[in-house]
Coordinates of C-alpha atoms in Angstrom, one line a residue:
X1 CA -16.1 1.4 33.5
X2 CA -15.2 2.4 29.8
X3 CA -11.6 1.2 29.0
X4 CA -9.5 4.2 28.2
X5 CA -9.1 3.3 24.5
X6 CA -12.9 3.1 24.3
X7 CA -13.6 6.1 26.2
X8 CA -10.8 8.6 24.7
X9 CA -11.4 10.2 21.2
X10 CA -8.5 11.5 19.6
X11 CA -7.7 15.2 20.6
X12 CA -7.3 17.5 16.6
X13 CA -3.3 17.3 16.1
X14 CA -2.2 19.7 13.7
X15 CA -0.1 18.2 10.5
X16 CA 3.2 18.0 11.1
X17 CA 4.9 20.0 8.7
X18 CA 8.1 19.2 9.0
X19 CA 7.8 15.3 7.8
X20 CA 6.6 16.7 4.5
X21 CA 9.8 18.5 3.7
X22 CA 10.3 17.7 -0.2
X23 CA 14.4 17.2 -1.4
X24 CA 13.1 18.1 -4.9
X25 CA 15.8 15.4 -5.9
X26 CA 15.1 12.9 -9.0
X27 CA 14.4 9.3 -8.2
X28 CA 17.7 8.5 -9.1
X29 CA 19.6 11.1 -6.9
X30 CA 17.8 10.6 -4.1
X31 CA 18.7 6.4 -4.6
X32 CA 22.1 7.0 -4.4
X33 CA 22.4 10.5 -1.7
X34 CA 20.8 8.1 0.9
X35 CA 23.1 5.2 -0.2
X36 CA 20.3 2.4 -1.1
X37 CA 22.9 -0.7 -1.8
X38 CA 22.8 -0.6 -6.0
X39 CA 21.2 -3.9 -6.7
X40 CA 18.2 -2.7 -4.6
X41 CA 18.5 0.3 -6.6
X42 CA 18.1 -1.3 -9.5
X43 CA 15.2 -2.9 -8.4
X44 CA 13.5 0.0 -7.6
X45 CA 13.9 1.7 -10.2
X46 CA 12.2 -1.2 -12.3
X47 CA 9.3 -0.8 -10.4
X48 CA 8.8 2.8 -10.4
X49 CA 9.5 2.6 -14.7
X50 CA 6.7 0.1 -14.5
X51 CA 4.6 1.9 -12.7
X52 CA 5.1 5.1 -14.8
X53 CA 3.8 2.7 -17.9
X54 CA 0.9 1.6 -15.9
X55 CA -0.3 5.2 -15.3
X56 CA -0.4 6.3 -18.7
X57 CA -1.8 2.7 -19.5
X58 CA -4.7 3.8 -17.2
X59 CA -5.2 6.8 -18.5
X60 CA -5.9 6.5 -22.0
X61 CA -7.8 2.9 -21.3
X62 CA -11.1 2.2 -22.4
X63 CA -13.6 0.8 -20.7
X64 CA -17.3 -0.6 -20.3
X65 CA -19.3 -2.3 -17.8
X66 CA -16.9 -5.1 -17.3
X67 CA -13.5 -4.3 -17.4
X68 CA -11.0 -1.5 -19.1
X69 CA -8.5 -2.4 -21.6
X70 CA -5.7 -1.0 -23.4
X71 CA -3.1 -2.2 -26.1
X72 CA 0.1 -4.4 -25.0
X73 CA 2.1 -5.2 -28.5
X74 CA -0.5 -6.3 -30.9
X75 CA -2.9 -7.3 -27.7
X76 CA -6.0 -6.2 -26.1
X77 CA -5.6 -7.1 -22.5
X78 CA -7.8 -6.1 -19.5
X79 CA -5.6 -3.5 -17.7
X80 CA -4.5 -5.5 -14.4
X81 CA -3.2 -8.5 -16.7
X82 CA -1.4 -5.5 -19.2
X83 CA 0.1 -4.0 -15.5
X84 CA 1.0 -7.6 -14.4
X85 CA 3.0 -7.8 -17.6
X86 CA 4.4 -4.7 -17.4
X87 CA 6.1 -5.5 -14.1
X88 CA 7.3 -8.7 -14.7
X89 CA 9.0 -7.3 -17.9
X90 CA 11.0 -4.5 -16.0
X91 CA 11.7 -7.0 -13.2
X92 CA 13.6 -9.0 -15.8
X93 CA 14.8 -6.2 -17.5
X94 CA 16.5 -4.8 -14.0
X95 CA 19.0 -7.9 -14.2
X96 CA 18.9 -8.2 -10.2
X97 CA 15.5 -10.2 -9.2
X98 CA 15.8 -13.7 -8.4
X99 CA 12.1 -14.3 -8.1
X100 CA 8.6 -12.4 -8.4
X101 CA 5.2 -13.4 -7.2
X102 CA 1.8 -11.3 -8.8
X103 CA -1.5 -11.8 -7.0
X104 CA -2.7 -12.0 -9.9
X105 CA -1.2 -15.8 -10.1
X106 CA 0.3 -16.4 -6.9
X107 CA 2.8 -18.6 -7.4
X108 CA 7.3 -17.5 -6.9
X109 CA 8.2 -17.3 -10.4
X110 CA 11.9 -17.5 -10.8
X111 CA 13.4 -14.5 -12.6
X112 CA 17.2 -13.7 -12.8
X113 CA 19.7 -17.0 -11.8
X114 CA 21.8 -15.2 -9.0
X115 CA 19.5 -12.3 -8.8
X116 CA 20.1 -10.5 -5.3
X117 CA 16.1 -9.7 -4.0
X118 CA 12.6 -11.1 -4.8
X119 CA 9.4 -8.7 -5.4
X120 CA 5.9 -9.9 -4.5
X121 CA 3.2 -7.1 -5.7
X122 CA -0.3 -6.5 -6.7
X123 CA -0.2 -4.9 -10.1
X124 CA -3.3 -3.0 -10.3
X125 CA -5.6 -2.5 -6.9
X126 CA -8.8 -1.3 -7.1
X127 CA -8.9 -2.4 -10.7
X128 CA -12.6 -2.8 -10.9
X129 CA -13.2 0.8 -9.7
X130 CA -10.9 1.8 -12.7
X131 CA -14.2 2.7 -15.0
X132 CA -15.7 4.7 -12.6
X133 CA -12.5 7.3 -12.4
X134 CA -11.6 6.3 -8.9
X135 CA -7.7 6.3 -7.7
X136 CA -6.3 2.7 -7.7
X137 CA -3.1 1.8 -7.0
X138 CA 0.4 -0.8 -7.2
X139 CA 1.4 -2.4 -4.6
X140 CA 4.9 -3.9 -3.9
X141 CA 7.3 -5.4 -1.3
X142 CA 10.8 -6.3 -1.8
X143 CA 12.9 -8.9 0.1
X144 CA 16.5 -10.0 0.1
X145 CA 17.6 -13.5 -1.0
X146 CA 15.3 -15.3 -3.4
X147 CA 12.5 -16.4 -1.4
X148 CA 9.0 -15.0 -0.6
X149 CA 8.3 -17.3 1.7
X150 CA 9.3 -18.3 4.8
X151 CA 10.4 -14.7 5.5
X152 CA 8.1 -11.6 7.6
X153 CA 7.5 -8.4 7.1
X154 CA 10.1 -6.9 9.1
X155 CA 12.4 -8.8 6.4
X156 CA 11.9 -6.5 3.6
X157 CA 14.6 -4.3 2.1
X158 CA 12.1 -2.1 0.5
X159 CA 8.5 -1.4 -0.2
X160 CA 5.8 1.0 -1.7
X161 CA 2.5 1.9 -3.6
X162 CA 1.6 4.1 -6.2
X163 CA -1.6 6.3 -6.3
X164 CA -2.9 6.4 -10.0
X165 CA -5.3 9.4 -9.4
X166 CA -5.1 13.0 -10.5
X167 CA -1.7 12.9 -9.7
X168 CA 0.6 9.8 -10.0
X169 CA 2.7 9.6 -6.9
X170 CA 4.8 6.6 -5.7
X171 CA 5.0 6.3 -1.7
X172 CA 8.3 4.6 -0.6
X173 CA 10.1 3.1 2.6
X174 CA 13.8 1.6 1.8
X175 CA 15.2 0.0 4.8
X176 CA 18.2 1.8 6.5
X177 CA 16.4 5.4 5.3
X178 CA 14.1 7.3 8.1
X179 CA 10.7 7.8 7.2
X180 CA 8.3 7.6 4.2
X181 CA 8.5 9.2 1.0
X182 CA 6.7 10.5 -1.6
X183 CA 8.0 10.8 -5.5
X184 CA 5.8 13.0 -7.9
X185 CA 5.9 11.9 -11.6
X186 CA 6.2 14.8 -13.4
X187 CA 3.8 14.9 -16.1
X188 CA 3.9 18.8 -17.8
X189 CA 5.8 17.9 -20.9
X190 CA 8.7 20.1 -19.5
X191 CA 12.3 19.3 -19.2
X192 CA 11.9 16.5 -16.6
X193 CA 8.9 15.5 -18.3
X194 CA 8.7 11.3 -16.7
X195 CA 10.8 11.6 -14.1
X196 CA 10.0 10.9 -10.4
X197 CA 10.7 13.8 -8.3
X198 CA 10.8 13.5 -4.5
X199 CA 8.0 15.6 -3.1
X200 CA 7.3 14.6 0.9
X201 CA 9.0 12.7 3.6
X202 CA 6.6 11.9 6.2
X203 CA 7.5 10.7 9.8
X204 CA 4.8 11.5 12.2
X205 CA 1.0 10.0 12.0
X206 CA -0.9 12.2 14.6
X207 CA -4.0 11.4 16.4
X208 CA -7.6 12.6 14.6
X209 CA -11.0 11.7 13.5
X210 CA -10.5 10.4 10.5
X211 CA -11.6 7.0 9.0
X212 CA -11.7 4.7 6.7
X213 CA -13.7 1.2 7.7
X214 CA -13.3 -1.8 5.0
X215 CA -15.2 -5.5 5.2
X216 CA -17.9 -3.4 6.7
X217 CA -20.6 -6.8 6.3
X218 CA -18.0 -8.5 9.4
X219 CA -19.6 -6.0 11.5
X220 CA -22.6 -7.9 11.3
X221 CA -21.1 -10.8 13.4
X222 CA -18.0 -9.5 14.9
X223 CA -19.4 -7.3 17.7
X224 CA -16.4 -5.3 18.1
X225 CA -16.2 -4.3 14.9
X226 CA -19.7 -3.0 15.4
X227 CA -18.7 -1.7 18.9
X228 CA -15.8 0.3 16.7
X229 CA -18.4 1.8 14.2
X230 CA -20.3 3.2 16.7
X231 CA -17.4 4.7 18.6
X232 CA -17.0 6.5 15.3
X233 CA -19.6 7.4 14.7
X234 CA -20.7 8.7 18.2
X235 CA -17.3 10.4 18.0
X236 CA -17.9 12.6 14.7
X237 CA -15.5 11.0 13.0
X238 CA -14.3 11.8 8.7
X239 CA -15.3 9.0 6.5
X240 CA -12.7 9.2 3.8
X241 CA -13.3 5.9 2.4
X242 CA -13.6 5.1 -1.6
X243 CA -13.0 1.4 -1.7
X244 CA -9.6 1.9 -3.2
X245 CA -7.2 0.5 -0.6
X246 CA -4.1 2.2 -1.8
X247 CA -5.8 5.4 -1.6
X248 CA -7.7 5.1 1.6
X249 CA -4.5 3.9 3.1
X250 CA -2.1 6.5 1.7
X251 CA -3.9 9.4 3.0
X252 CA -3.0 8.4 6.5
X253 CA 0.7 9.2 5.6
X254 CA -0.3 12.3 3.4
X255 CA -2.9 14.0 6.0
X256 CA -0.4 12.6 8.6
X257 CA -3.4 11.3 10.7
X258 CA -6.3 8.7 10.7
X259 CA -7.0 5.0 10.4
X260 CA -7.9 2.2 8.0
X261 CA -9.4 -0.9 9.0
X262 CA -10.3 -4.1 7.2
X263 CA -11.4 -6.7 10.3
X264 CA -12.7 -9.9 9.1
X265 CA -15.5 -12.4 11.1
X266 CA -17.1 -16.0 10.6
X267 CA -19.1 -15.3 7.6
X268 CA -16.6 -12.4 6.1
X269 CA -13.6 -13.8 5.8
X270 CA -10.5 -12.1 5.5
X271 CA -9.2 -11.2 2.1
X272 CA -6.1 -9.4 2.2
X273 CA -3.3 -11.2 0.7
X274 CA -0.1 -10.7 3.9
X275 CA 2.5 -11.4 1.4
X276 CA 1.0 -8.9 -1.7
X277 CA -1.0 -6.3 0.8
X278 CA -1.1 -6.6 4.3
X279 CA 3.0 -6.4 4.8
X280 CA 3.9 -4.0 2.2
X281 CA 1.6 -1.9 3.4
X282 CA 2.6 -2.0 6.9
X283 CA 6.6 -1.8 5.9
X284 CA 5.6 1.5 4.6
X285 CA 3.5 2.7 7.3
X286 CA 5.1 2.1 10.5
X287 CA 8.3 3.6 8.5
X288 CA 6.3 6.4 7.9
X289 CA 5.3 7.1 11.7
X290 CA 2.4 4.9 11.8
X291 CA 1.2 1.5 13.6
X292 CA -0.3 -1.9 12.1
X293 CA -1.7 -4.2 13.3
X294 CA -3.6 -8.2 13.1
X295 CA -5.8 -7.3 15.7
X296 CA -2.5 -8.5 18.6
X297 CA 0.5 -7.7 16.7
X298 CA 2.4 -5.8 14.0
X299 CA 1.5 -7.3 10.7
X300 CA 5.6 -7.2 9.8
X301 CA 5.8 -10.0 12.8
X302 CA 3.6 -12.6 10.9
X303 CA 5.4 -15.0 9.2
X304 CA 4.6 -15.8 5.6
X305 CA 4.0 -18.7 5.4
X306 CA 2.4 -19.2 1.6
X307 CA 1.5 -17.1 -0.7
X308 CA -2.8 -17.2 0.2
X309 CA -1.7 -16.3 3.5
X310 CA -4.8 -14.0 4.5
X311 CA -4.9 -11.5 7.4
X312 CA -7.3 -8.7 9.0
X313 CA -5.5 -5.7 9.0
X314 CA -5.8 -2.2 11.1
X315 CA -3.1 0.9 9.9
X316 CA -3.4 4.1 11.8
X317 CA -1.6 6.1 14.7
X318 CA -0.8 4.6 17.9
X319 CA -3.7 5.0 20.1
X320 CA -6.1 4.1 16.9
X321 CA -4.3 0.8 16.4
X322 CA -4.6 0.2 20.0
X323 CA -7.9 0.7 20.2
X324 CA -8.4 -1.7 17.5
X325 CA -6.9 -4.8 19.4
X326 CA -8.9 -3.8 22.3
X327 CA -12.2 -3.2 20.6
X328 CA -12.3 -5.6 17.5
X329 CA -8.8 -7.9 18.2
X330 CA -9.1 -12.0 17.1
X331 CA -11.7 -12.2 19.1
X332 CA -14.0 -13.2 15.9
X333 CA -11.7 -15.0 15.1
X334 CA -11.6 -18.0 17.0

């Protein structure tokens, strides 16, 4: 007989309104009402000031078939190296981070002698959907001590992505604070023109048929993989998928239901970096009401080991994650 994950599709949950009740606080009021410790204050902040330079980077960037660029001092530089800058320059310029790690050179880089937390980030996600107007994204996780390695998921003080599409919002999780959040960078040329506004709290990811599949060649030799396609499909699920992972994934907290999955097989491997994506991504999530998963366990419980530590990765509600370790598990990947 059909397993009950297999067999039961998700029964229409109505979003739950009141994990999006917005403080309408700036970023900075908000910090210090929920009584972030200040070092990790300053941190943040020097990631959200980055990230408000990468978004108006972005958006007056040009492009052509290859890559888009913009100005940096008297350079040209493709946009994800300009946004790897940019971070690294407000990381310094915060005084409080011992050590940073980019994707975009993978290595701990030290920072600030005596500095109280290390940051490991993707600067620009999505970057080579940047010239077709897609959403992209920034994402970062932020751990105490001066090490990003040796350490989980679980470890992190702090961690978030911003969505660079028609609006620019940054989506947060701070140890110690319940839930998500989401900060709105106002951008009307009005009084609090540049500030980050907090917008939505979320706390609850609901049940519903909505989906967004990644690495879909491993269904071609990871049969559960396939096996989870087809439930979708049979199922009527949404396809809400752009390619964008910080988009795709975000929407689960925003729409407060659905589920992203990027499985991996023999011949497509996984690609997700655990210590830039994967646990980031799943700080934020299961604060936010949601579940992750490897395919048999949080992602936050894997131990980072090195920097090109790679996982498969499955973000959702509760009985969605589960029915990824049923259906699609490691099983490919022994």
């Amino acid at each position: 007989p059909a397993s009950r994950a297999a067999r039961a599709a998700p029964r229409a949950a109505p979003r739950a309104t009141p994990s999006m009740v917005a403080t309408g606080e700036p970023l900075e009021d908000w910090l210090l009402s929920n009584n972030v410790e200040p070092n990790l204050q300053k941190a943040l902040r020097g990631m959200f000031t980055a990230c408000k330079e990468i978004a108006y980077k972005i958006r007056t960037a040009s492009c052509n078939k290859m890559e888009c660029f913009n100005d940096f001092g008297d350079e040209q530089l493709a946009i994800d190296l300009l946004a790897d800058k940019l971070i690294f320059e407000n990381l310094e310029a915060s005084g409080v981070v011992a050590t940073a790690s980019s994707e975009e050179v993978p290595v701990e880089k030290p920072i600030t002698t005596g500095g109280s937390y290390s940051v490991a980030f993707d600067p620009l996600d999505g970057s080579s959907i940047i010239d077709t107007n897609f959403a992209v994204g920034t994402i970062f996780g932020i751990w105490p001590g001066d090490k990003l390695t040796g350490v989980t998921g679980r470890d992190q003080a702090a961690s978030g992505l911003s969505v660079f599409g028609p609006r620019t919002t940054m989506s947060l999780a701070v140890k110690g604070v319940e839930g998500a959040h989401e900060f709105l960078l106002i951008d009307d040329f009005s009084g609090r023109h540049g500030s980050w506004i907090h917008t939505a709290a979320f706390h609850v990811v609901n049940e519903g048929k909505l989906f967004a599949p990644g690495n879909l060649r491993a269904a071609q030799d990871n049969p559960g993989y396939q096996k989870l396609l087809d439930f979708y499909f049979k199922e009527k699920y949404q396809l809400r998928y752009t390619g964008g992972m910080v988009p795709d994934v975000n929407q689960i907290l925003v729409k407060g239901k659905g589920v992203f999955c990027n499985p991996a097989s023999p011949s497509a491997k996984a690609k997700l970096r655990l210590l830039y994506e994967v646990a980031p991504i799943g700080f934020l999530m299961e604060a936010g009401g949601a579940k992750s998963s490897d395919g048999e366990k949080s992602v936050l419980d894997i131990m980072i080991t090195s920097t090109d530590n790679r996982s498969q990765v499955c973000y959702g509600s509760k009985d969605e994650v589960a029915r990824f370790e049923e259906m699609v598990g490691v099983k490919a990947l022994v």
